[in-house]
Coordinates of C-alpha atoms and ligand atoms in Angstrom, one line a residue:
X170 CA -64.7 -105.4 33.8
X171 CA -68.8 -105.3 34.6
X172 CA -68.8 -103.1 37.5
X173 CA -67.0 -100.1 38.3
X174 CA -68.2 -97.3 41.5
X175 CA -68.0 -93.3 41.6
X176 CA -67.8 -91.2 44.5
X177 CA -67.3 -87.6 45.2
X178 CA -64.7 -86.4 47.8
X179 CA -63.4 -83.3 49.3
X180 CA -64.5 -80.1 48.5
X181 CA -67.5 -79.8 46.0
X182 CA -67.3 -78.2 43.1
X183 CA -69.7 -77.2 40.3
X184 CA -69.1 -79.5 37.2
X185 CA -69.3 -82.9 39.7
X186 CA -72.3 -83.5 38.7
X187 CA -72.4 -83.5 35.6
X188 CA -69.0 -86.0 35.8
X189 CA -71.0 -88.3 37.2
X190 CA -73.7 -88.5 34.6
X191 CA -70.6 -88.5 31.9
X192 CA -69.4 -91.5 34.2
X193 CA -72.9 -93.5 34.1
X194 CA -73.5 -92.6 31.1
X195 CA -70.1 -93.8 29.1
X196 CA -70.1 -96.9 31.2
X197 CA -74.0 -97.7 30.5
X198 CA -72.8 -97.2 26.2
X199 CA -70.4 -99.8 27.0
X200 CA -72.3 -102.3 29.1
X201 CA -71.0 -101.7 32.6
X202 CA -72.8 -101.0 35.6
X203 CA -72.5 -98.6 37.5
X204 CA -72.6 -98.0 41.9
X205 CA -72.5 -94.2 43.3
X206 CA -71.2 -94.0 46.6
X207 CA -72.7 -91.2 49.2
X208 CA -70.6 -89.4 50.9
X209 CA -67.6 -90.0 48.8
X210 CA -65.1 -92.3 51.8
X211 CA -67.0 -91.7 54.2
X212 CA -70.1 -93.8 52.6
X213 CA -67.4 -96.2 51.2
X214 CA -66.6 -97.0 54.8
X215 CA -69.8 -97.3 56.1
X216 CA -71.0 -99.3 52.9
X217 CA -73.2 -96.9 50.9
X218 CA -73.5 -97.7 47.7
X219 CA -76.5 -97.8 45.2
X220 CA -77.1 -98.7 41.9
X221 CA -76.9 -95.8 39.3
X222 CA -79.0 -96.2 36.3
X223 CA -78.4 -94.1 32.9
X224 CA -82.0 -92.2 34.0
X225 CA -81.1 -91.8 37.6
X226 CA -78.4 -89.6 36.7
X227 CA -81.2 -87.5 34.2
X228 CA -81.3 -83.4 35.4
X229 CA -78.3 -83.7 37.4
X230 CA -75.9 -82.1 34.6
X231 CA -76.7 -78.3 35.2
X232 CA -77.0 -78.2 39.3
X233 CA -73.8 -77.7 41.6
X234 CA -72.8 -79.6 44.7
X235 CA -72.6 -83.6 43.6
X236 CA -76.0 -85.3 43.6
X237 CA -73.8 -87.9 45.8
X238 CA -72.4 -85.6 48.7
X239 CA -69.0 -85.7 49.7
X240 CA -66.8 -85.4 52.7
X241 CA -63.2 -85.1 54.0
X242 CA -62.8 -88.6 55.9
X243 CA -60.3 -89.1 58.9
X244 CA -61.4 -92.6 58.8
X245 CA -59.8 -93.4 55.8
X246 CA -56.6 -91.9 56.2
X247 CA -55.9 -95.5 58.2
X248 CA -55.3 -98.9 56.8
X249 CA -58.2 -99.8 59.1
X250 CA -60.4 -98.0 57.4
X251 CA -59.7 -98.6 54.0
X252 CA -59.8 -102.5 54.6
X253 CA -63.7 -101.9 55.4
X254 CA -64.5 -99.5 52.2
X255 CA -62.4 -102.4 50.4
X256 CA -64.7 -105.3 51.7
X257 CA -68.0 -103.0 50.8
X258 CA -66.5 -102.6 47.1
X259 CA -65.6 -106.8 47.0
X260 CA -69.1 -107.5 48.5
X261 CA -70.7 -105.5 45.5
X262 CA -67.9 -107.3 43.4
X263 CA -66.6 -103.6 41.9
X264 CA -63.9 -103.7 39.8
X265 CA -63.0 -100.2 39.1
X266 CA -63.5 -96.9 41.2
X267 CA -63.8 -93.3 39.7
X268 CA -62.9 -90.8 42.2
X269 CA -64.0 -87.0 41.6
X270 CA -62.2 -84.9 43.7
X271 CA -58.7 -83.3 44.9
X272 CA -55.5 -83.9 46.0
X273 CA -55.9 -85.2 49.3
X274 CA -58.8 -87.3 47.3
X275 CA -56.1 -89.2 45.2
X276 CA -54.1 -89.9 48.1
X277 CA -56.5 -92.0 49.5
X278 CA -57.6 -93.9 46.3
X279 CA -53.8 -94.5 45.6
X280 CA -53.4 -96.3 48.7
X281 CA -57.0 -98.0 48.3
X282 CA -55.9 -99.1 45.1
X283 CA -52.4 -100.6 46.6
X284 CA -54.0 -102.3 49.1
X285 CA -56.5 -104.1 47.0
X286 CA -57.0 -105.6 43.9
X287 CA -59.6 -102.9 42.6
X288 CA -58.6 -100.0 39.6
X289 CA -58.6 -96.4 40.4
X290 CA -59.0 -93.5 38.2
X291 CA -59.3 -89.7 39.5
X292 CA -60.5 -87.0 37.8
X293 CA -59.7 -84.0 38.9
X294 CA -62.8 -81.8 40.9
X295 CA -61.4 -79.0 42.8
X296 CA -62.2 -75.1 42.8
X297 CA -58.4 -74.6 43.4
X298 CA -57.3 -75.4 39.9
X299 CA -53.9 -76.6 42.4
X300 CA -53.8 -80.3 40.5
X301 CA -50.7 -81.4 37.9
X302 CA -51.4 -82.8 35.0
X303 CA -54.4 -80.9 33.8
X304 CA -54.9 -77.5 32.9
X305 CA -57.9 -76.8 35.0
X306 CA -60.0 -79.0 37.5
X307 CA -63.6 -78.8 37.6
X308 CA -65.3 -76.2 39.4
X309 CA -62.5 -73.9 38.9
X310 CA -64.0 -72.0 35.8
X311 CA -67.5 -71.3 37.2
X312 CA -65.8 -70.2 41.1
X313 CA -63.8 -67.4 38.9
X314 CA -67.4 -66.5 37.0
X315 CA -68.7 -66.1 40.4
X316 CA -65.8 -64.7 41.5
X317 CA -65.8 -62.3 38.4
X318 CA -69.5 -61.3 39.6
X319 CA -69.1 -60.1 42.7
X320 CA -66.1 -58.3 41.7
X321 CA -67.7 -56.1 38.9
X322 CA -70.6 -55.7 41.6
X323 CA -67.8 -54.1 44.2
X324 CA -66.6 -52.3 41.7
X325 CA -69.8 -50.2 41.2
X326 CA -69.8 -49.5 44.9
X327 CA -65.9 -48.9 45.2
X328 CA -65.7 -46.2 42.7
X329 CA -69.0 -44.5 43.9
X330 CA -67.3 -43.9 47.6
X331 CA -63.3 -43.4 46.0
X332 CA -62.3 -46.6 48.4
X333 CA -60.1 -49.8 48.5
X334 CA -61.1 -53.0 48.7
X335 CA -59.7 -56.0 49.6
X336 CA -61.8 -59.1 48.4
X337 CA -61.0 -62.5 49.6
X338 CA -61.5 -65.4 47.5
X339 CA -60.9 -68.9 48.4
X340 CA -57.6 -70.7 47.5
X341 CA -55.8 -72.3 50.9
X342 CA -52.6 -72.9 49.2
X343 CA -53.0 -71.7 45.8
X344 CA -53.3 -68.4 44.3
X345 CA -54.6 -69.6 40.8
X346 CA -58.8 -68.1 42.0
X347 CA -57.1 -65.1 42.8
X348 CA -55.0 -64.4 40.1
X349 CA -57.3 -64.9 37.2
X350 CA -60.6 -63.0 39.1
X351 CA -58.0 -60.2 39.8
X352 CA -56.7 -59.8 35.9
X353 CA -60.7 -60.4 34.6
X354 CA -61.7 -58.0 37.0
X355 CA -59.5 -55.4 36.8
X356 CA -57.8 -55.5 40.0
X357 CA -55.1 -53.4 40.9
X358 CA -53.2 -55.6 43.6
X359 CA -53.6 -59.4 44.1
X360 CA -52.1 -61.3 47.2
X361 CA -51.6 -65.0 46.6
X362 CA -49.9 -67.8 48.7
X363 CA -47.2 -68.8 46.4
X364 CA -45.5 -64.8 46.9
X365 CA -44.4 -63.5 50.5
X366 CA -46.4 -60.3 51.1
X367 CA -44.8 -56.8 51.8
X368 CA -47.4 -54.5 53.8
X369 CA -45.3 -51.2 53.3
X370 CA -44.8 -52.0 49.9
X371 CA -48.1 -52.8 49.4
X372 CA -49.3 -49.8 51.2
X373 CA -47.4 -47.4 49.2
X374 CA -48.5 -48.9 45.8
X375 CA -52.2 -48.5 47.2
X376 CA -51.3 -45.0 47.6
X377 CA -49.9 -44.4 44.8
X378 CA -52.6 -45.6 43.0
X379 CA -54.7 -42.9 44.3
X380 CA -52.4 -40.3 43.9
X381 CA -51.7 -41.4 39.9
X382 CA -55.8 -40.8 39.8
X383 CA -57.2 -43.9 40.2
X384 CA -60.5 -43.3 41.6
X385 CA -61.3 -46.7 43.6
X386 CA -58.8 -49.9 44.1
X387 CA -59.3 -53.3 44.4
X388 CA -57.3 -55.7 46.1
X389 CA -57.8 -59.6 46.1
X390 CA -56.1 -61.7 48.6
X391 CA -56.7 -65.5 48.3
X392 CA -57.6 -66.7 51.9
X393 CA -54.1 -68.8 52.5
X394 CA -52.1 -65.1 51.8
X395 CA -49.8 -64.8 54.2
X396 CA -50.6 -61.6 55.3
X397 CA -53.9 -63.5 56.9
X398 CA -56.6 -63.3 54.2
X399 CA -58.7 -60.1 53.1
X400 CA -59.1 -58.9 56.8
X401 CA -55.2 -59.8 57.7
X402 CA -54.2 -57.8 55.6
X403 CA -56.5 -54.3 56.2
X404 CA -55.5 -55.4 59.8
X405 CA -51.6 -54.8 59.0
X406 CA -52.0 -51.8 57.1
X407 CA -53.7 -50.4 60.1
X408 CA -52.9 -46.8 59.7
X409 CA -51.2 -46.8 56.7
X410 CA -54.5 -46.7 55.5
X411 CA -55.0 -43.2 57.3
X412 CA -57.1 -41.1 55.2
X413 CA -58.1 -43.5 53.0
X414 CA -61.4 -45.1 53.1
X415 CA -61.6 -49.0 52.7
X416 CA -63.8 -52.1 53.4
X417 CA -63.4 -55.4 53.0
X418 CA -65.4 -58.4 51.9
X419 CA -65.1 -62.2 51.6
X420 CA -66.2 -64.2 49.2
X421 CA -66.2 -67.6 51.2
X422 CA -68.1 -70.7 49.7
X423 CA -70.5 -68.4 47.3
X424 CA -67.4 -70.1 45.0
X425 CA -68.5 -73.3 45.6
X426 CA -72.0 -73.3 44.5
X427 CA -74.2 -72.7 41.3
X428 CA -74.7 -74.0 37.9
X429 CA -71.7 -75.1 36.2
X430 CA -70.2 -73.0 33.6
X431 CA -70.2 -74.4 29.5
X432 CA -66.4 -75.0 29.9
X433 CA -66.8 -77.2 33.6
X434 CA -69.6 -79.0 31.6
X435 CA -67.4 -79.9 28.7
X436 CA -64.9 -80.6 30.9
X437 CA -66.7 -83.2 33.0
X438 CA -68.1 -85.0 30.0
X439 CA -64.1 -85.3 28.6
X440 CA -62.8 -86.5 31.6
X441 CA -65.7 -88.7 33.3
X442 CA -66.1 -90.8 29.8
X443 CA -61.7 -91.1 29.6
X444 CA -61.9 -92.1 33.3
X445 CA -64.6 -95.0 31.8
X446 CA -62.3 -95.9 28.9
X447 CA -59.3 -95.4 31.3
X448 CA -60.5 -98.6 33.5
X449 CA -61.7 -100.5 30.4
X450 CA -58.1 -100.4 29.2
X451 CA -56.4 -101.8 32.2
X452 CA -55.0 -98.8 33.6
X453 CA -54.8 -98.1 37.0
X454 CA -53.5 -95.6 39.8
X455 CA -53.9 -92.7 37.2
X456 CA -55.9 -89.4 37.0
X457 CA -57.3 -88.0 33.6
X458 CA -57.2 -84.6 32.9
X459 CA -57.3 -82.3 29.8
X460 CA -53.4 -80.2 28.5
X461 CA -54.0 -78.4 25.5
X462 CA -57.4 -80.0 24.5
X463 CA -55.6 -83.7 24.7
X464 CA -57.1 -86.0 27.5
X465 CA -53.7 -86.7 29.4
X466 CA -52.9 -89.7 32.0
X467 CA -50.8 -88.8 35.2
X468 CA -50.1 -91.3 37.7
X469 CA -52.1 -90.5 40.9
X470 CA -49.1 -90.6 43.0
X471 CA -47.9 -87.6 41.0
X472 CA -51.2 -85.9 41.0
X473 CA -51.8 -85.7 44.8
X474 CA -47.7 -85.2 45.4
X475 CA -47.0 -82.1 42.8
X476 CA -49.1 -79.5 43.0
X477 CA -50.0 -76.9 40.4
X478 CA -49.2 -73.6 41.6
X479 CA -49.9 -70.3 40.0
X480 CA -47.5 -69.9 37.3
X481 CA -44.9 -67.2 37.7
X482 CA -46.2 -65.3 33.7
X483 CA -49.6 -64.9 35.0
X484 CA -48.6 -62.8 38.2
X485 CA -46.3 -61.2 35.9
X486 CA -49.5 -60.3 33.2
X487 CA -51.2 -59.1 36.3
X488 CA -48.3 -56.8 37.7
X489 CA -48.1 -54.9 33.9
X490 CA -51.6 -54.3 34.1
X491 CA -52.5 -53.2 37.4
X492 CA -52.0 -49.5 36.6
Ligands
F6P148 O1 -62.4 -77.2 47.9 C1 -61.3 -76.3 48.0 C2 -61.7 -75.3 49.0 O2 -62.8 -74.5 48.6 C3 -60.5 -74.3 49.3 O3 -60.5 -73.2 48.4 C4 -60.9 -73.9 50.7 O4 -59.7 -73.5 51.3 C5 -61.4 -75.1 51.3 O5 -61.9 -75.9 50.2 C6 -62.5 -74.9 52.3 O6 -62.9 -76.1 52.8 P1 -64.2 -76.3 53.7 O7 -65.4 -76.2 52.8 O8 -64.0 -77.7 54.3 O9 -64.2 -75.3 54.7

């Protein structure tokens, strides 16, 4: 193999940068050359791909976003599509594709990689922490930090007033932001995805929270809750809430952004030089990712099929400390 490609795809998240430069860099130490793609499919589609050098990728490591952009592409979702990112990647004579990104990410470079004769490797980017077959994704410790940030900072203001809050943080179908921001940040009720809400119940645990002498609460709903995210759920309550005072604030893509944290760094240098050895070793259709400190291999198809949902003894941690 002499020339391999990365991309960026889905939803950014801090710590794809500095996979990137881990990808250029490993690759460069081993005498491949690297092509970034813009626009993760999108740009593959449309042919967008540049030579990256070992000092083109230089102050990159510490910034958020991806110095490459990224996208969720329709196009590629069809066979059409894909046969034109294919024919970009042939013209350029690419043997091997690193794709940073998420689920619906690996689904596409599983069926790029079936329909061609070019090697695929993922490595998992995505807030969400929702992938199998790693213990976190990248971005997903620096959204809780920022997470953890404006918690503390609504905590100042909570207890001032005596109110409830109920802080949204991102997560569509997975609680795993939510859970951990809620135990680091003292939280007395977290709403995730994964567990069917119960408004009275929750109402009279608010309540009761009060009553036992807590002077403020916080409550942090993830947005996919299906109660309806942070204002869904003060909604329901309506005036169950009576008497007590309570505001609400999302969070929103403040996640997404800012300078990776020291363990997304590491992270992204682990997995974007495996994803390098990964391809130099002839294998194919898998995604990297970090169990226990070990740099794992999952096939892609399990990666994108299985996702990682907020495991049962967290909540459980959670519900005996919330007091
Ligand atoms: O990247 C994951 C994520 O941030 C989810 O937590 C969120 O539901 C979604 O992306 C938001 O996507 P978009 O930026 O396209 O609105």
């Amino acid at each position: 193999m002499q020339r391999i490609a990365v991309l960026t795809s889905g939803g950014d998240a801090p710590g794809m940068n500095a996979a990137i430069r881990a990808v250029v860099r490993s690759a460069d130490a081993r005498g491949l050359d690297v092509y970034g793609v813009q626009r993760g499919y999108e740009g593959l589609i449309e042919g967008r791909l540049s030579y990256l050098s070992a000092r083109r990728v230089s102050g990159i490591l510490h910034l958020g976003g991806t110095m490459l952009g990224s996208a969720r592409s329709e196009q590629f979702r069809s066979i059409e599509g894909r046969a034109h990112a294919i024919e970009h990647l042939q013209e350029q004579e690419i043997e091997g594709l690193v794709v940073i990104g998420g689920d619906g990410s690996f689904r596409g470079a599983d069926a790029l990689s079936r329909e061609s004769d070019i090697a695929v490797v993922g490595v998992p980017g995505t807030i969400d922490n929702d992938i199998s077959g790693c213990d976190y994704t990248l971005g997903f410790d620096t959204a809780v930090n920022t997470a953890l940030d404006a918690i503390d900072r609504i905590r100042d203001t909570a207890a001032s007033h005596q109110r409830a809050f109920f802080i949204e943080v991102m997560g569509r179908s997975s609680g795993w932001i939510a859970v951990y921001s809620a135990i680091a940040g003292g939280a007395t009720e977290v709403l995730v995805p994964e567990r069917d809400t119960n408004i009275d119940e929750l109402s009279k645990r608010i309540r009761q929270a009060f009553e036992m002498g807590k002077g403020f609460c916080l409550i942090v709903v993830a947005e996919g809750d299906d109660a309806g995210g942070a204002f869904g759920v003060a909604k329901k309550l309506g005036t169950q809430l009576t008497g007590l005072s309570h505001r609400v604030t999302t969070l929103g893509h403040v996640q997404r952004g800012g300078a990776p944290s020291m363990r997304d760094r590491i992270l992204a240098a682990k997995l974007g030089d495996a994803a390098v050895t990964a391809l130099l070793d002839g294998h194919d259709r898998i995604m990297v990712g970090e169990v226990h400190r070990d740099v794992i291999h999952t096939p892609l198809e399990q990666a994108c099929t299985v996702g990682d949902k907020t495991p049962q003894d967290i909540l459980d941690l959670m519900g005996r400390l919330a007091r």
